[in-house]
Coordinates of C-alpha atoms and ligand atoms in Angstrom, one line a residue:
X13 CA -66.6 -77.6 -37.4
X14 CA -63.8 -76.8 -35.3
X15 CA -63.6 -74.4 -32.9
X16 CA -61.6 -71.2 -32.5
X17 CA -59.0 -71.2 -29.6
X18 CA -61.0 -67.8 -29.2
X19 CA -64.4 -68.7 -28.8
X20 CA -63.4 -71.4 -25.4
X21 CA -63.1 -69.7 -22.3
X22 CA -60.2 -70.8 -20.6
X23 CA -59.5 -70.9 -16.7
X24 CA -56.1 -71.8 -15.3
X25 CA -55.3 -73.9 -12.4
X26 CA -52.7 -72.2 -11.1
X27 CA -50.5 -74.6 -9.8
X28 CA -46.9 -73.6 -8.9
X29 CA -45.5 -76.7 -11.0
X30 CA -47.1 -77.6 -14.3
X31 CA -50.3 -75.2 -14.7
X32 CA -52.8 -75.8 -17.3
X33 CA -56.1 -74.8 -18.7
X34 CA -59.5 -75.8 -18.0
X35 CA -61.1 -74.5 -22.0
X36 CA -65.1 -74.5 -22.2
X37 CA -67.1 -73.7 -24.9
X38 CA -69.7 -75.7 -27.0
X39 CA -68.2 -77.3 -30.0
X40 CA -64.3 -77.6 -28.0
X41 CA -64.9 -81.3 -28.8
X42 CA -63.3 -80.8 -32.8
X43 CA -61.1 -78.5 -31.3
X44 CA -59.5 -81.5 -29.3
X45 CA -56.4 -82.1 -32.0
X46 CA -55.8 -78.6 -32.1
X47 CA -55.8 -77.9 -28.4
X48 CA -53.3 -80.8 -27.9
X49 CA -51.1 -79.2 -30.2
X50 CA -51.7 -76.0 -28.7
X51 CA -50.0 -77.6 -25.5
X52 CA -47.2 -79.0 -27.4
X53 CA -47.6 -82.4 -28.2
X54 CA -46.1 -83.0 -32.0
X55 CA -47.7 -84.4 -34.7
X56 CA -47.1 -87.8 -34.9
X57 CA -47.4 -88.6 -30.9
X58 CA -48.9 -91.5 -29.8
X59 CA -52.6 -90.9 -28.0
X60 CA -55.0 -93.6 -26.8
X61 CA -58.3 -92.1 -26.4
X62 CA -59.8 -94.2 -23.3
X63 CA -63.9 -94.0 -23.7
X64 CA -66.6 -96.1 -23.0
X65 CA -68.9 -97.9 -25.0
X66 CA -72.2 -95.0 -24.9
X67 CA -69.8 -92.1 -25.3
X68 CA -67.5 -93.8 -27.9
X69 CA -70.9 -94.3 -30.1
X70 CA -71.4 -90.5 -29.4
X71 CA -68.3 -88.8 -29.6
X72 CA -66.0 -91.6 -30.5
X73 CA -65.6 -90.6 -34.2
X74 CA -65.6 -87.0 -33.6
X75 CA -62.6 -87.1 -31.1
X76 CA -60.5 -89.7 -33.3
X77 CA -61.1 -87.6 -36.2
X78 CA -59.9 -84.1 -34.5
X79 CA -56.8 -85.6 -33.0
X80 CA -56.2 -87.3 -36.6
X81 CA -56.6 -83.8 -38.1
X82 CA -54.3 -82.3 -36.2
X83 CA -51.6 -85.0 -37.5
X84 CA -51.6 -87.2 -33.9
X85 CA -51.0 -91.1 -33.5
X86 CA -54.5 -91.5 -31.8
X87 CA -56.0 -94.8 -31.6
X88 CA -59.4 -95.6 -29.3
X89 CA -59.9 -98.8 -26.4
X90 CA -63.5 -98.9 -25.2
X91 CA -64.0 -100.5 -21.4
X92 CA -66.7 -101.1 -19.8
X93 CA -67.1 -98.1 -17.4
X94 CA -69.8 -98.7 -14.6
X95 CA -68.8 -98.0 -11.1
X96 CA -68.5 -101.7 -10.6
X97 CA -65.5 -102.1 -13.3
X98 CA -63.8 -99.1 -11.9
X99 CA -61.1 -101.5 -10.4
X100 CA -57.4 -102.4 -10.9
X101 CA -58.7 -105.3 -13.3
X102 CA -60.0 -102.8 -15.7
X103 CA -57.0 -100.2 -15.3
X104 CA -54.9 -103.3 -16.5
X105 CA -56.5 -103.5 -19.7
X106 CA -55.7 -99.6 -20.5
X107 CA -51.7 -100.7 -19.6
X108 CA -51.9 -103.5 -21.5
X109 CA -53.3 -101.3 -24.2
X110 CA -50.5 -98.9 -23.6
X111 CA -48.0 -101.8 -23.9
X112 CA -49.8 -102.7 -27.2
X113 CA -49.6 -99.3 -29.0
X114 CA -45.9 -98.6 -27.5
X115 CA -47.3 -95.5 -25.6
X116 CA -44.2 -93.8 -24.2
X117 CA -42.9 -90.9 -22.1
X118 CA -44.1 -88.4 -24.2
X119 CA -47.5 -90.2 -25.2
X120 CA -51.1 -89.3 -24.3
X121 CA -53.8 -90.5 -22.8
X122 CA -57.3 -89.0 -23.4
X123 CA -60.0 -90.0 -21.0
X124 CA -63.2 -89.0 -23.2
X125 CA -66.3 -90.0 -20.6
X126 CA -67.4 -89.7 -17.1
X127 CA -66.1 -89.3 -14.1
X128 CA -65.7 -93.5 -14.2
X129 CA -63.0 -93.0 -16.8
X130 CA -61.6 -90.0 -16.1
X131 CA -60.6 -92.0 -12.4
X132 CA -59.3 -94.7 -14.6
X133 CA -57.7 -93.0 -17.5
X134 CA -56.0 -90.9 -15.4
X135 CA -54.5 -93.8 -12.9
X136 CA -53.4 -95.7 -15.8
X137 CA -51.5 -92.2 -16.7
X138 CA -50.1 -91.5 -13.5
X139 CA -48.9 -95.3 -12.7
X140 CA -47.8 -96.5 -16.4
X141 CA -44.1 -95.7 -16.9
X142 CA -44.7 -93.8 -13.4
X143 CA -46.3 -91.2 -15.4
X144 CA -47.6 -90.3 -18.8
X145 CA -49.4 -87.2 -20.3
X146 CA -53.7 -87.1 -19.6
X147 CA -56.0 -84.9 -21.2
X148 CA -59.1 -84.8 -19.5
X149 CA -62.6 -84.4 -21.7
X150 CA -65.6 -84.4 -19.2
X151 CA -68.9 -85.8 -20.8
X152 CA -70.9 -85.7 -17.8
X153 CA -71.9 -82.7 -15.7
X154 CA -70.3 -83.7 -12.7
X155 CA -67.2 -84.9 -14.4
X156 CA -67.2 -81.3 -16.1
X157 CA -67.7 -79.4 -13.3
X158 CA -65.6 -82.1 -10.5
X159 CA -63.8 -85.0 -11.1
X160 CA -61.8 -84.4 -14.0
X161 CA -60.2 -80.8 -12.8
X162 CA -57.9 -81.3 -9.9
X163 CA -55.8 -84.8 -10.4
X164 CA -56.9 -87.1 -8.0
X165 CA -57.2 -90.5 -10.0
X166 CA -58.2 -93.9 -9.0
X167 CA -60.2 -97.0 -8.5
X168 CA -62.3 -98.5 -6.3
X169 CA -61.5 -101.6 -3.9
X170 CA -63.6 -104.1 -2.5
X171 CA -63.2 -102.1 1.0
X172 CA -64.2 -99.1 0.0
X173 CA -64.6 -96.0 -2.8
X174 CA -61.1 -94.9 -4.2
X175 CA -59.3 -96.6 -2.1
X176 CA -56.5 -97.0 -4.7
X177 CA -55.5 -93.9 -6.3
X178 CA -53.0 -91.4 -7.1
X179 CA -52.5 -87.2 -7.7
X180 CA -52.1 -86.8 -11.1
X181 CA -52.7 -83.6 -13.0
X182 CA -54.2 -83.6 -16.6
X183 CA -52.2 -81.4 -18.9
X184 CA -55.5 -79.9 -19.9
X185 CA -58.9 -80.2 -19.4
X186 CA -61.2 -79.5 -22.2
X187 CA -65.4 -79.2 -21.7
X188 CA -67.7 -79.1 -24.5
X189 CA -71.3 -78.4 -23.0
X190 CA -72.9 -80.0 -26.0
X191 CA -71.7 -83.2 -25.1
X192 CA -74.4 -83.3 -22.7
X193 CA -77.4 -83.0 -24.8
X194 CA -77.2 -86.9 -24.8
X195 CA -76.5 -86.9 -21.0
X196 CA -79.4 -89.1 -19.3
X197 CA -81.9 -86.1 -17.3
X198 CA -81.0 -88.0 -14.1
X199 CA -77.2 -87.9 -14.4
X200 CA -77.5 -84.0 -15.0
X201 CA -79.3 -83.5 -12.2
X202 CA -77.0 -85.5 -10.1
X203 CA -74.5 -82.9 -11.8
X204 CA -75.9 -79.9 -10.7
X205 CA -76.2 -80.6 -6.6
X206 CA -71.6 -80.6 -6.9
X207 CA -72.8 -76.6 -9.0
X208 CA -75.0 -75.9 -6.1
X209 CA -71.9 -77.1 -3.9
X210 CA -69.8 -74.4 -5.3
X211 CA -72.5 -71.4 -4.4
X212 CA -72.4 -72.6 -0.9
X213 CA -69.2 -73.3 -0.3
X214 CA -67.4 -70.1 -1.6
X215 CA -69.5 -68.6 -4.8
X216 CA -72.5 -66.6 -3.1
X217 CA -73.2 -64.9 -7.1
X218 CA -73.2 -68.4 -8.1
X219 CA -76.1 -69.5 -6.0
X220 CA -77.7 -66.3 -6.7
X221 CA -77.5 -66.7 -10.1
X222 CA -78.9 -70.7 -9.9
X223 CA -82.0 -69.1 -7.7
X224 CA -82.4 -66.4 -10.3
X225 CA -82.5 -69.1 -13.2
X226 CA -84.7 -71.6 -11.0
X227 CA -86.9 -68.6 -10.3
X228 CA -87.3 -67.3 -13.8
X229 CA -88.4 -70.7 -15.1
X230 CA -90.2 -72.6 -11.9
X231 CA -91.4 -75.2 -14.8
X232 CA -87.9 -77.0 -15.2
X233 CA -85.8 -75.0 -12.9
X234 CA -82.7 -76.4 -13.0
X235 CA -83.7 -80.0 -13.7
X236 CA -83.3 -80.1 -17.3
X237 CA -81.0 -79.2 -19.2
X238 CA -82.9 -77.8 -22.1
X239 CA -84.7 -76.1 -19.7
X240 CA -81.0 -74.3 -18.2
X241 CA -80.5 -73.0 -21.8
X242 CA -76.9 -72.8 -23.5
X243 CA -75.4 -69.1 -21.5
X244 CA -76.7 -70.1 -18.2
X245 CA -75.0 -74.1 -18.9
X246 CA -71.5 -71.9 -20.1
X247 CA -71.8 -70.0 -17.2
X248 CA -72.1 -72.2 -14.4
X249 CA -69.3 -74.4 -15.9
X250 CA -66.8 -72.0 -15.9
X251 CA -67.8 -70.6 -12.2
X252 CA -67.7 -74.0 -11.0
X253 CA -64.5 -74.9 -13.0
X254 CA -63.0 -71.6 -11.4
X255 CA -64.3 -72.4 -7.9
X256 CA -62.5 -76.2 -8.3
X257 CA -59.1 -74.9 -9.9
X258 CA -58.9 -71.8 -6.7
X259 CA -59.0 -74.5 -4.1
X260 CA -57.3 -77.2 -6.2
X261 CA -54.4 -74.5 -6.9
X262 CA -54.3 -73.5 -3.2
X263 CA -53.8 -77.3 -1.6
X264 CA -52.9 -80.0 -4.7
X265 CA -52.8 -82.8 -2.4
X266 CA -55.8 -82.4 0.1
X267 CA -54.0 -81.2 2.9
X268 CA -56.3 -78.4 4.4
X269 CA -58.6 -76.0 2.4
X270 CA -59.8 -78.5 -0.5
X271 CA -61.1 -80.7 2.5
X272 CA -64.1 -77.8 1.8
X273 CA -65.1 -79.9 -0.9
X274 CA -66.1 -82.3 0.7
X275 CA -69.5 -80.2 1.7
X276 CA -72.4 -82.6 1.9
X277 CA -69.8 -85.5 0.7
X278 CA -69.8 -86.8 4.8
X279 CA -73.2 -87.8 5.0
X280 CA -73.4 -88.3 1.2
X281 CA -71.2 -91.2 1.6
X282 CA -73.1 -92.6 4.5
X283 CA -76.7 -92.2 2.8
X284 CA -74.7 -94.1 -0.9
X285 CA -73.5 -97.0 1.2
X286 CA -76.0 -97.4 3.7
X287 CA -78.9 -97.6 1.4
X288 CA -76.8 -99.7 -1.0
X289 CA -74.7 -98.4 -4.3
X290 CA -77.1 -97.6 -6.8
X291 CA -80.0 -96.2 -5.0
X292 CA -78.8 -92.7 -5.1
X293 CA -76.5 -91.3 -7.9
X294 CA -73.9 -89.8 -6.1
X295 CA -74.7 -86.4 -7.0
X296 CA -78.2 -87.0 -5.4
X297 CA -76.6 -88.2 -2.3
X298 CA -74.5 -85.4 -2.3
X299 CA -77.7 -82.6 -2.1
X300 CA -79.1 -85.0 1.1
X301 CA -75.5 -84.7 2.4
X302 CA -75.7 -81.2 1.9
X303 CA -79.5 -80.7 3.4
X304 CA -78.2 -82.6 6.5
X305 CA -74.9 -80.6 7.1
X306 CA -77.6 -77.4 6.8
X307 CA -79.4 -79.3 9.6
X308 CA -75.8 -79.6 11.8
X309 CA -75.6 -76.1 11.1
X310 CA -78.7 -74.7 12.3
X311 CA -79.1 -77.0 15.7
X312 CA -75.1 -75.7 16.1
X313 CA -76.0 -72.0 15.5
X314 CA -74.1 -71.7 12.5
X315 CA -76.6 -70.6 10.1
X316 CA -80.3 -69.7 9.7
X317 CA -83.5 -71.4 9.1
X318 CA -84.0 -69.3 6.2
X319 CA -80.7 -70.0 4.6
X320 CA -81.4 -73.4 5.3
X321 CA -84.2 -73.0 3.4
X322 CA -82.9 -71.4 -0.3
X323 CA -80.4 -74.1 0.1
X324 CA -83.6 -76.5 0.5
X325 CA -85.5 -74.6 -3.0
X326 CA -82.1 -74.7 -5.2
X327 CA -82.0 -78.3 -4.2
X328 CA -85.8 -78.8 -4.7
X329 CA -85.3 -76.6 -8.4
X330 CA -82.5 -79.6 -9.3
X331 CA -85.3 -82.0 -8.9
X332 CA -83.3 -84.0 -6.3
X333 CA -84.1 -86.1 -3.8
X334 CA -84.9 -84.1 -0.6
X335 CA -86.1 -87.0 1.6
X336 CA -84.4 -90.2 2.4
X337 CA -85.4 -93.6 4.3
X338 CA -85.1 -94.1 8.0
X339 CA -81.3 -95.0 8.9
X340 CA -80.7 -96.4 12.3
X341 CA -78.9 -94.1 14.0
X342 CA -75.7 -96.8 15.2
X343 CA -75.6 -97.5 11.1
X344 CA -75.1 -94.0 10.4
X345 CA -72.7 -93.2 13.2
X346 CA -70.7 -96.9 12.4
X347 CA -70.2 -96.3 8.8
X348 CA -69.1 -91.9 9.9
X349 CA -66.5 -93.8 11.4
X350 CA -65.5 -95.6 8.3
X351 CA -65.1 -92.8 6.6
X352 CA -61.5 -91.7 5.1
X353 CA -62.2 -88.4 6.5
X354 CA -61.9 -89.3 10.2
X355 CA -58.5 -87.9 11.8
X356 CA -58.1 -89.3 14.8
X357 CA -61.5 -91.0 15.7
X358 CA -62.8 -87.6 15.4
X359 CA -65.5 -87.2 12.0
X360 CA -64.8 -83.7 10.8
X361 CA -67.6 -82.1 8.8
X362 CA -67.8 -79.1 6.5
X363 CA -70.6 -76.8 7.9
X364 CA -72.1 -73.9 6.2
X365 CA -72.2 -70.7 8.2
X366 CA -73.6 -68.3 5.2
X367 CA -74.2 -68.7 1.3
X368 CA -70.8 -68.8 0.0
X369 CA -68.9 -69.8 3.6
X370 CA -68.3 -72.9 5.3
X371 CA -65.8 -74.3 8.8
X372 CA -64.8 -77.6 9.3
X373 CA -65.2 -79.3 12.6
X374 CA -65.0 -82.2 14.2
X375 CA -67.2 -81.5 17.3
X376 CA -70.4 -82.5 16.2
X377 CA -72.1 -84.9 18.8
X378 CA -73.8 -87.9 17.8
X379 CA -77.3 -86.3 19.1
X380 CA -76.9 -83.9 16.3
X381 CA -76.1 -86.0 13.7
X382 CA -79.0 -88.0 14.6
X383 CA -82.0 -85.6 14.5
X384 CA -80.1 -84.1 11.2
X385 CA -80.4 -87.2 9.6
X386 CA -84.3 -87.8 11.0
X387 CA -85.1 -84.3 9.8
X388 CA -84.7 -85.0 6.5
X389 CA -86.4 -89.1 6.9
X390 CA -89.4 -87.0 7.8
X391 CA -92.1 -86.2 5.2
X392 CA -91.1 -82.9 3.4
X393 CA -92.7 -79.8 4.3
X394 CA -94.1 -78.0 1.7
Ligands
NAD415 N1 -61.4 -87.6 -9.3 C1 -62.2 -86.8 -8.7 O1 -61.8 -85.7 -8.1 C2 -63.7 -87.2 -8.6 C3 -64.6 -86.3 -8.1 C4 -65.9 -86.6 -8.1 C5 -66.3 -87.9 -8.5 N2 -65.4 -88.8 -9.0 C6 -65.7 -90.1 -9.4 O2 -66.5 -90.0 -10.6 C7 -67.4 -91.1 -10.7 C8 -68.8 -90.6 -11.1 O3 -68.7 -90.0 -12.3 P1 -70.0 -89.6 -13.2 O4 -71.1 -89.1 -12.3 O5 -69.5 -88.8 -14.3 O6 -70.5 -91.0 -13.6 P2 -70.2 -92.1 -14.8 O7 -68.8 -91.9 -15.3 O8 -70.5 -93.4 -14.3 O9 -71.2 -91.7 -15.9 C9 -72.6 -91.8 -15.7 C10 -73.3 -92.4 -16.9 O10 -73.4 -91.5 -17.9 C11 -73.0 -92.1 -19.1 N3 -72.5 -91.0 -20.0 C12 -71.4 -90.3 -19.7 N4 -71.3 -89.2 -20.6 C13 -72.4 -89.3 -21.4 C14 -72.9 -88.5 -22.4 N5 -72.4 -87.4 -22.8 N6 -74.1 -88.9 -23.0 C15 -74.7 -90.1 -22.6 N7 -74.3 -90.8 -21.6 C16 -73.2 -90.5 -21.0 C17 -72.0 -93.1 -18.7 O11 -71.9 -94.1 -19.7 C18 -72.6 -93.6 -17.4 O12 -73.6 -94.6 -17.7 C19 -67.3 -91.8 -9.4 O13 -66.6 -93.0 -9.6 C20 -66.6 -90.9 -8.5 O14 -65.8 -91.6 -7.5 C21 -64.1 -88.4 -9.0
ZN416 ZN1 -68.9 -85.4 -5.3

């Protein structure tokens, strides 16, 4: 049944060119026609709905048939979406899809999945007839509550993560927290270290809000999402959301403060590439990342042992990882270096300094990064 504009909760990203909504609310799915329209695409314009082949047997038919509804052009191309056919080869099947179905200026592209195809959706938008319409609809948690608010697109190349990419903003992005009641446990777990992100780098309620919920039910804490429950899910979308479109709306292109995103993301990437793609779901990598800039933090004199430590239970309540393998310290410090967020030679790194604040700095020895990274290869304390 479709939803009432009234019953999504919508959060703008204020940009100072081309503003739009970020709408949440269970059921926005058959709202999706109606919410184009409500943006002012006609009836009759072309949309290619861009999915993969799990979320297009899921939602598929639901999305074709609100955007038929609401009297839009939409036809559907399925891709393979894993992180190894995010590249240029794939994004050249959605162009010559677009070429196919004569998508023009004023046409549409929907990315319905994760954060796989909202990357590639939303680079074949921004590059094909330099620039046409996206619509972003998350169906993962970190897609919902990340990667498809903010515009950066992209795909991967054999050197490295998103090395190809572009900044292109969707004209809306629309989240239906049902959609994840098919999401695998693991990936919403993965999801919820980028919420926990969010409390530390800038929401303090937020975090207290996760430790009240992980506290209330220590059974599934915040690893399942039956066990979060349909008002806590709402709520932490549309605080994260809000947290995203604040930082995204106060530096569109990267330049200074949404470098704070990047919290736990330093050492996140080192932990994802040095024990191979695959190992960790990024989001998982992303709570170690976070545990060892904690560790920075503390041997710096930034922050406490005991904040450290409800950092370390809100992590432990997502059920992720909180130990990882040995890494030679010369790996870790090599592949630091490789990283796209070195400025010259130096490896900046987002530190907390209390629940809900965080510096940047690029003076962290390699003595430090060291025992951080052996703090968390030892057994966990209990
Ligand atoms: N653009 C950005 O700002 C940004 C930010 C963060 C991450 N990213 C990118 O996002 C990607 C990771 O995204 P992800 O974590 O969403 O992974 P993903 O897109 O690979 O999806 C994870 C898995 O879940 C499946 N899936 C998706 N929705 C489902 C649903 N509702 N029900 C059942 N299965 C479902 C997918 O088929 C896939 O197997 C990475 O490539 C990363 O670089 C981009
Ligand atoms: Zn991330």
């Amino acid at each position: 049944m479709p939803v009432a504009p009234s019953t999504l909760r919508t959060i703008e990203v204020a940009l100072a060119q081309n503003p739009y909504p970020v709408a949440i609310g269970s059921g926005a799915l058959e709202s999706l026609g109606e919410q184009i329209g409500a943006r002012g695409f006609r009836p009759g314009a072309k949309v290619l709905v861009v999915t993969n082949p799990v979320v297009a047997e899921h939602y598929g038919a639901r999305a074709a048939a609100s955007l038929k509804a609401a009297g839009l052009d939409a036809s559907t191309l399925v891709i393979e979406a894993g992180e190894d056919q995010k590249t240029p080869a794939t994004v050249a099947l959605i162009h010559d899809a677009a070429f196919e179905r004569r998508l023009e200026r004023g046409s549409l592209i929907v990315a319905l999945g994760g954060g796989v195809v909202g990357d590639m959706a939303g680079f074949a938008a921004a590059t094909w007839l330099r620039g046409i319409f996206v619509v972003q609809v998350p169906t993962t948690l970190l897609a919902m509550v990340d990667a498809a608010i903010g515009g950066k697109t992209g795909v991967n190349h054999p050197g490295g993560k998103n090395l190809i990419g572009a900044f292109h903003q969707p004209s809306l992005v629309l989240i239906d927290p049902a959609l994840l009641a098919t999401l695998p446990e693991r990936e919403f777990r993965a999801g919820m270290a980028e919420v926990i992100k969010y409390g530390v780098i800038g929401d303090s309620p937020l975090f207290s809000y996760l430790e009240t919920a992980a506290q209330r039910d220590p059974q599934t804490g915040l690893a399942s999402r039956n066990g979060v429950g349909a008002p806590l899910l709402q709520r932490l979308l549309e605080r994260s959301a809000a947290a995203k479109a604040r930082v995204v709306a106060a530096d569109e292109r990267e330049g200074g403060l949404r470098a704070i995103l990047n919290y736990g993301h330093t050492l996140g990437h080192v932990v994802e590439t040095l024990c191979g793609y695959g190992t960790y779901l990024h989001g998982e990598a992303v709570g170690l990342g976070m545990l060892a800039a904690g560790e920075i933090a503390c041997a710096m004199g930034l922050w406490s042992r005991s904040e450290q430590d409800r950092q370390r239970a809100l992590i432990a309540a997502a059920g992720l990882p909180l130990t990882l393998p040995l890494l030679a310290p010369e790996a870790v410090l090599d592949c630091l270096q490789g990283d796209k967020k070195v400025r010259n030679g130096k490896v900046r790194f987002v530190l907390p300094t209390a629940i809900g604040s965080v510096v940047i700095r690029d003076d962290v020895d390699a003595a430090t990064i060291t025992a951080a990274m052996d703090a968390l290869s030892a057994p966990a304390a209990s």
